[in-house]
GROMACS .gro file of C-alpha atoms in nm:
model
  257
    1MET     CA    1   6.612   7.931   6.814
    2TYR     CA    2   6.533   8.257   6.668
    3ALA     CA    3   6.666   8.624   6.786
    4PRO     CA    4   6.282   8.684   6.874
    5GLU     CA    5   6.240   8.405   7.075
    6ARG     CA    6   6.610   8.464   7.162
    7GLN     CA    7   6.498   8.808   7.262
    8GLN     CA    8   6.222   8.741   7.500
    9GLU     CA    9   6.390   8.519   7.714
   10ILE     CA   10   6.650   8.746   7.749
   11LEU     CA   11   6.402   9.024   7.858
   12ARG     CA   12   6.211   8.732   8.128
   13LEU     CA   13   6.532   8.665   8.247
   14ALA     CA   14   6.607   9.134   8.282
   15ARG     CA   15   6.212   9.094   8.528
   16GLU     CA   16   6.284   8.794   8.689
   17GLY     CA   17   6.641   8.843   8.766
   18GLY     CA   18   6.638   9.234   8.743
   19ARG     CA   19   6.964   9.257   8.555
   20VAL     CA   20   7.098   8.985   8.251
   21ASP     CA   21   7.480   9.084   8.145
   22VAL     CA   22   7.683   8.992   7.821
   23LEU     CA   23   7.894   8.710   7.847
   24SER     CA   24   7.684   8.481   8.082
   25LEU     CA   25   7.443   8.523   7.769
   26ALA     CA   26   7.656   8.412   7.510
   27GLU     CA   27   7.705   8.134   7.737
   28GLN     CA   28   7.350   8.034   7.839
   29PHE     CA   29   7.229   8.075   7.462
   30GLN     CA   30   7.491   7.980   7.248
   31VAL     CA   31   7.568   8.264   7.059
   32THR     CA   32   7.878   8.500   7.018
   33ALA     CA   33   7.866   8.821   7.307
   34GLU     CA   34   7.834   9.074   6.981
   35THR     CA   35   7.478   8.846   6.883
   36VAL     CA   36   7.369   8.869   7.229
   37ARG     CA   37   7.472   9.315   7.257
   38ARG     CA   38   7.230   9.346   6.948
   39ASP     CA   39   6.930   9.168   7.125
   40LEU     CA   40   7.008   9.401   7.345
   41LYS     CA   41   7.006   9.681   7.191
   42ALA     CA   42   6.696   9.599   6.977
   43LEU     CA   43   6.601   9.566   7.333
   44ASP     CA   44   6.636   9.894   7.450
   45ARG     CA   45   6.549  10.087   7.148
   46ALA     CA   46   6.195   9.937   7.207
   47GLY     CA   47   6.233  10.098   7.565
   48LEU     CA   48   6.176   9.668   7.732
   49VAL     CA   49   6.507   9.703   7.840
   50ARG     CA   50   6.768  10.016   7.941
   51ARG     CA   51   7.160   9.858   7.920
   52VAL     CA   52   7.490   9.929   8.112
   53HIS     CA   53   7.844   9.838   8.136
   54GLY     CA   54   7.823   9.516   7.999
   55GLY     CA   55   7.459   9.389   8.041
   56ALA     CA   56   7.107   9.540   8.072
   57ILE     CA   57   6.806   9.566   8.299
   58PRO     CA   58   6.421   9.643   8.312
   59ALA     CA   59   6.281   9.949   8.186
   60GLY     CA   60   6.186  10.138   8.372
   61ARG     CA   61   6.469  10.040   8.653
   62LEU     CA   62   6.589  10.317   8.780
   63ASP     CA   63   6.607  10.221   9.182
   64PHE     CA   64   6.801   9.911   9.029
   65GLU     CA   65   7.120   9.890   9.257
   66PRO     CA   66   7.340   9.632   9.243
   67ASP     CA   67   7.514   9.445   9.538
   68LEU     CA   68   7.941   9.586   9.632
   69ALA     CA   69   8.085   9.335   9.544
   70GLU     CA   70   7.891   9.276   9.208
   71ARG     CA   71   7.957   9.649   9.146
   72ASP     CA   72   8.255   9.625   9.198
   73ALA     CA   73   8.341   9.373   8.944
   74VAL     CA   74   8.202   9.601   8.674
   75ALA     CA   75   8.463   9.821   8.478
   76ALA     CA   76   8.674   9.649   8.697
   77ASP     CA   77   9.036   9.793   8.449
   78GLU     CA   78   8.855  10.146   8.419
   79LYS     CA   79   8.844  10.203   8.765
   80GLN     CA   80   9.178  10.110   8.867
   81ARG     CA   81   9.303  10.329   8.675
   82ILE     CA   82   9.061  10.550   8.747
   83ALA     CA   83   9.224  10.576   9.119
   84ARG     CA   84   9.558  10.571   8.959
   85ALA     CA   85   9.434  10.863   8.785
   86ALA     CA   86   9.313  10.982   9.109
   87LEU     CA   87   9.617  10.959   9.362
   88ALA     CA   88   9.729  11.346   9.171
   89GLU     CA   89   9.402  11.526   9.340
   90LEU     CA   90   9.577  11.439   9.653
   91PRO     CA   91   9.648  11.692   9.847
   92GLY     CA   92   9.945  11.784   9.826
   93GLY     CA   93  10.009  11.497   9.601
   94ALA     CA   94  10.056  11.142   9.670
   95SER     CA   95  10.189  11.153   9.987
   96GLY     CA   96  10.109  11.583  10.081
   97THR     CA   97   9.914  11.693  10.366
   98GLY     CA   98   9.553  11.763  10.379
   99SER     CA   99   9.230  11.663  10.427
  100VAL     CA  100   9.014  11.506  10.225
  101ILE     CA  101   8.670  11.302  10.167
  102LEU     CA  102   8.641  10.951  10.033
  103ASP     CA  103   8.303  10.876   9.979
  104ALA     CA  104   8.131  10.564   9.947
  105GLY     CA  105   8.173  10.346   9.610
  106THR     CA  106   8.402  10.104   9.486
  107THR     CA  107   8.631  10.377   9.236
  108ALA     CA  108   8.611  10.542   9.574
  109ALA     CA  109   8.742  10.138   9.742
  110ARG     CA  110   9.018  10.196   9.529
  111LEU     CA  111   9.167  10.466   9.526
  112ALA     CA  112   9.243  10.430   9.954
  113ALA     CA  113   9.377  10.066   9.851
  114GLN     CA  114   9.622  10.290   9.615
  115ILE     CA  115   9.728  10.567   9.945
  116PRO     CA  116  10.075  10.528   9.999
  117LEU     CA  117  10.110  10.353  10.366
  118GLU     CA  118  10.377  10.719  10.457
  119ALA     CA  119  10.088  10.973  10.340
  120GLU     CA  120  10.022  11.209  10.651
  121LEU     CA  121   9.640  11.289  10.572
  122THR     CA  122   9.297  11.378  10.741
  123VAL     CA  123   9.077  11.102  10.624
  124VAL     CA  124   8.701  11.120  10.620
  125THR     CA  125   8.504  10.894  10.539
  126HIS     CA  126   8.135  10.753  10.566
  127GLY     CA  127   8.172  10.377  10.377
  128LEU     CA  128   8.294  10.100  10.581
  129PRO     CA  129   8.530   9.934  10.343
  130VAL     CA  130   8.729  10.245  10.232
  131ALA     CA  131   8.754  10.223  10.603
  132ALA     CA  132   8.937   9.924  10.637
  133ARG     CA  133   9.159   9.972  10.359
  134LEU     CA  134   9.230  10.264  10.478
  135ALA     CA  135   9.288  10.176  10.919
  136ASP     CA  136   9.659  10.034  10.924
  137HIS     CA  137   9.802  10.386  10.760
  138PRO     CA  138  10.029  10.560  11.053
  139GLY     CA  139  10.073  10.839  10.891
  140LEU     CA  140   9.690  10.959  10.793
  141THR     CA  141   9.379  11.036  11.068
  142LEU     CA  142   9.161  10.845  11.000
  143HIS     CA  143   8.775  10.947  11.065
  144LEU     CA  144   8.551  10.724  11.005
  145VAL     CA  145   8.151  10.875  11.040
  146GLY     CA  146   7.926  10.684  11.175
  147GLY     CA  147   7.518  10.619  11.139
  148ARG     CA  148   7.255  10.324  10.964
  149ILE     CA  149   7.468  10.112  10.742
  150ARG     CA  150   7.326  10.023  10.441
  151HIS     CA  151   7.331   9.717  10.318
  152ARG     CA  152   7.435   9.774   9.978
  153THR     CA  153   7.691   9.997  10.021
  154ARG     CA  154   7.836   9.919  10.372
  155ALA     CA  155   7.802  10.379  10.387
  156ALA     CA  156   7.616  10.502  10.695
  157VAL     CA  157   7.343  10.714  10.578
  158ASP     CA  158   7.064  10.959  10.776
  159ASP     CA  159   7.063  11.203  11.051
  160TRP     CA  160   7.454  11.149  11.211
  161ALA     CA  161   7.573  11.133  10.880
  162LEU     CA  162   7.464  11.407  10.828
  163ARG     CA  163   7.572  11.603  11.147
  164ALA     CA  164   7.869  11.476  11.103
  165TYR     CA  165   7.957  11.628  10.765
  166ARG     CA  166   7.812  11.917  10.814
  167GLU     CA  167   8.134  11.965  11.098
  168ILE     CA  168   8.382  11.936  10.808
  169ASN     CA  169   8.548  12.160  10.537
  170ALA     CA  170   8.742  11.932  10.397
  171ASP     CA  171   9.014  12.043  10.180
  172VAL     CA  172   8.967  11.732   9.855
  173LEU     CA  173   8.636  11.529   9.853
  174PHE     CA  174   8.587  11.246   9.604
  175LEU     CA  175   8.297  11.241   9.525
  176ALA     CA  176   8.091  10.907   9.408
  177THR     CA  177   7.848  10.899   9.201
  178ASN     CA  178   7.567  10.550   8.993
  179GLY     CA  179   7.502  10.826   8.726
  180PHE     CA  180   7.577  11.137   8.522
  181SER     CA  181   7.518  11.370   8.278
  182LEU     CA  182   7.460  11.705   8.138
  183ASP     CA  183   7.163  11.765   8.129
  184GLY     CA  184   7.009  11.528   8.469
  185GLY     CA  185   7.303  11.521   8.721
  186LEU     CA  186   7.455  11.338   8.963
  187THR     CA  187   7.126  11.027   9.095
  188THR     CA  188   7.137  10.703   9.293
  189PRO     CA  189   6.893  10.567   9.371
  190ASP     CA  190   6.867  10.587   9.762
  191LEU     CA  191   6.730  10.919   9.926
  192ALA     CA  192   6.910  10.865  10.217
  193GLU     CA  193   7.251  10.827  10.003
  194ALA     CA  194   7.173  11.123   9.834
  195ALA     CA  195   7.123  11.345  10.123
  196VAL     CA  196   7.473  11.206  10.263
  197LYS     CA  197   7.601  11.297   9.901
  198ARG     CA  198   7.487  11.627   9.920
  199ALA     CA  199   7.660  11.697  10.250
  200LEU     CA  200   7.949  11.554  10.222
  201ILE     CA  201   8.009  11.828   9.820
  202ARG     CA  202   7.888  12.125  10.100
  203ALA     CA  203   8.219  11.999  10.313
  204ALA     CA  204   8.456  11.992  10.074
  205ARG     CA  205   8.670  12.320   9.899
  206ARG     CA  206   8.716  12.122   9.600
  207VAL     CA  207   8.493  11.795   9.468
  208VAL     CA  208   8.654  11.568   9.267
  209LEU     CA  209   8.416  11.286   9.080
  210LEU     CA  210   8.548  10.943   9.017
  211ALA     CA  211   8.281  10.782   8.770
  212ASP     CA  212   8.324  10.537   8.517
  213SER     CA  213   8.214  10.634   8.221
  214ALA     CA  214   7.940  10.354   8.197
  215LYS     CA  215   7.765  10.600   8.395
  216PHE     CA  216   7.772  10.840   8.182
  217GLY     CA  217   7.374  11.019   8.118
  218GLN     CA  218   7.252  10.724   8.350
  219GLN     CA  219   6.992  10.838   8.563
  220GLN     CA  220   6.866  10.723   8.872
  221PHE     CA  221   6.579  10.779   9.118
  222ALA     CA  222   6.747  11.035   9.389
  223ARG     CA  223   6.918  11.320   9.242
  224PHE     CA  224   7.168  11.489   9.461
  225GLY     CA  225   7.335  11.708   9.285
  226GLU     CA  226   7.489  11.913   8.953
  227LEU     CA  227   7.760  11.859   8.761
  228SER     CA  228   7.878  12.228   8.785
  229ASP     CA  229   7.914  12.167   9.155
  230VAL     CA  230   8.233  11.929   9.032
  231ASP     CA  231   8.549  12.079   8.968
  232LEU     CA  232   8.711  11.741   8.840
  233LEU     CA  233   8.590  11.414   8.649
  234ILE     CA  234   8.852  11.122   8.635
  235THR     CA  235   8.677  10.832   8.418
  236ASP     CA  236   8.830  10.596   8.198
  237THR     CA  237   8.868  10.652   7.729
  238GLY     CA  238   8.543  10.474   7.744
  239LEU     CA  239   8.422  10.859   7.781
  240SER     CA  240   8.455  11.007   7.349
  241PRO     CA  241   8.611  11.312   7.319
  242ASP     CA  242   8.250  11.500   7.202
  243ASP     CA  243   8.148  11.402   7.507
  244ALA     CA  244   8.444  11.558   7.740
  245LEU     CA  245   8.390  11.914   7.568
  246ALA     CA  246   8.054  11.943   7.652
  247ILE     CA  247   8.103  11.857   7.985
  248GLU     CA  248   8.463  12.099   7.977
  249SER     CA  249   8.159  12.352   7.776
  250ALA     CA  250   8.008  12.326   8.136
  251GLY     CA  251   8.255  12.401   8.340
  252THR     CA  252   8.391  12.088   8.526
  253GLU     CA  253   8.814  12.014   8.427
  254VAL     CA  254   8.767  11.554   8.265
  255VAL     CA  255   9.125  11.333   8.269
  256ARG     CA  256   9.043  11.079   8.087
  257ALA     CA  257   9.247  10.766   8.252
   0.00000   0.00000   0.00000
């Protein structure tokens, strides 16, 4: 199969399935992963797909939102390193005391799984997976915010959640996002999730963004904040030193784990 034919088929698969990944395409077409990446790069330059970590989505699909299991599998090693680095940002250290908000998200859930059993924290979350990972911690005071549960993210949204967060003043927020950039700010595909995230930012004295580097430069449908709302970005070494410097010059500290 010639490259133009293969690229046309990749485009068809992306439009039908909403996403394609490099390894599956390499196996399907019996070519190397590097060949697939060149194909995706060509399609991206043509404006037909938008490259994301590990694959691509059709151009214009700003509302595309993979389910929880798929998102957890993407950049798993990077998310684990980010979660470990985030432990140092808990009030009083990894086993300290204080109050935190954990946003719904796969990296936040990984952070929850690493919080020591002996930690004495007040934790607030609207994410069911996050709460489930903390429910057996005897030293925690765990508050689960209610509301309508979105199937894709297992997160509570809408007025009930918004009212609860208006009554909270936490030490630290560990925030999640689907995309972040200097110009585009913080974005997510869903308007209801964006409203909750805006409420989270207002509910904490310090905002720590947990985001793998593949999300840098990505813009989703709903904007919920600016990078200037973030005190500290914890990401991975896939974010270039130049990009990290540009973010820090705009006022947000950066840790590349």
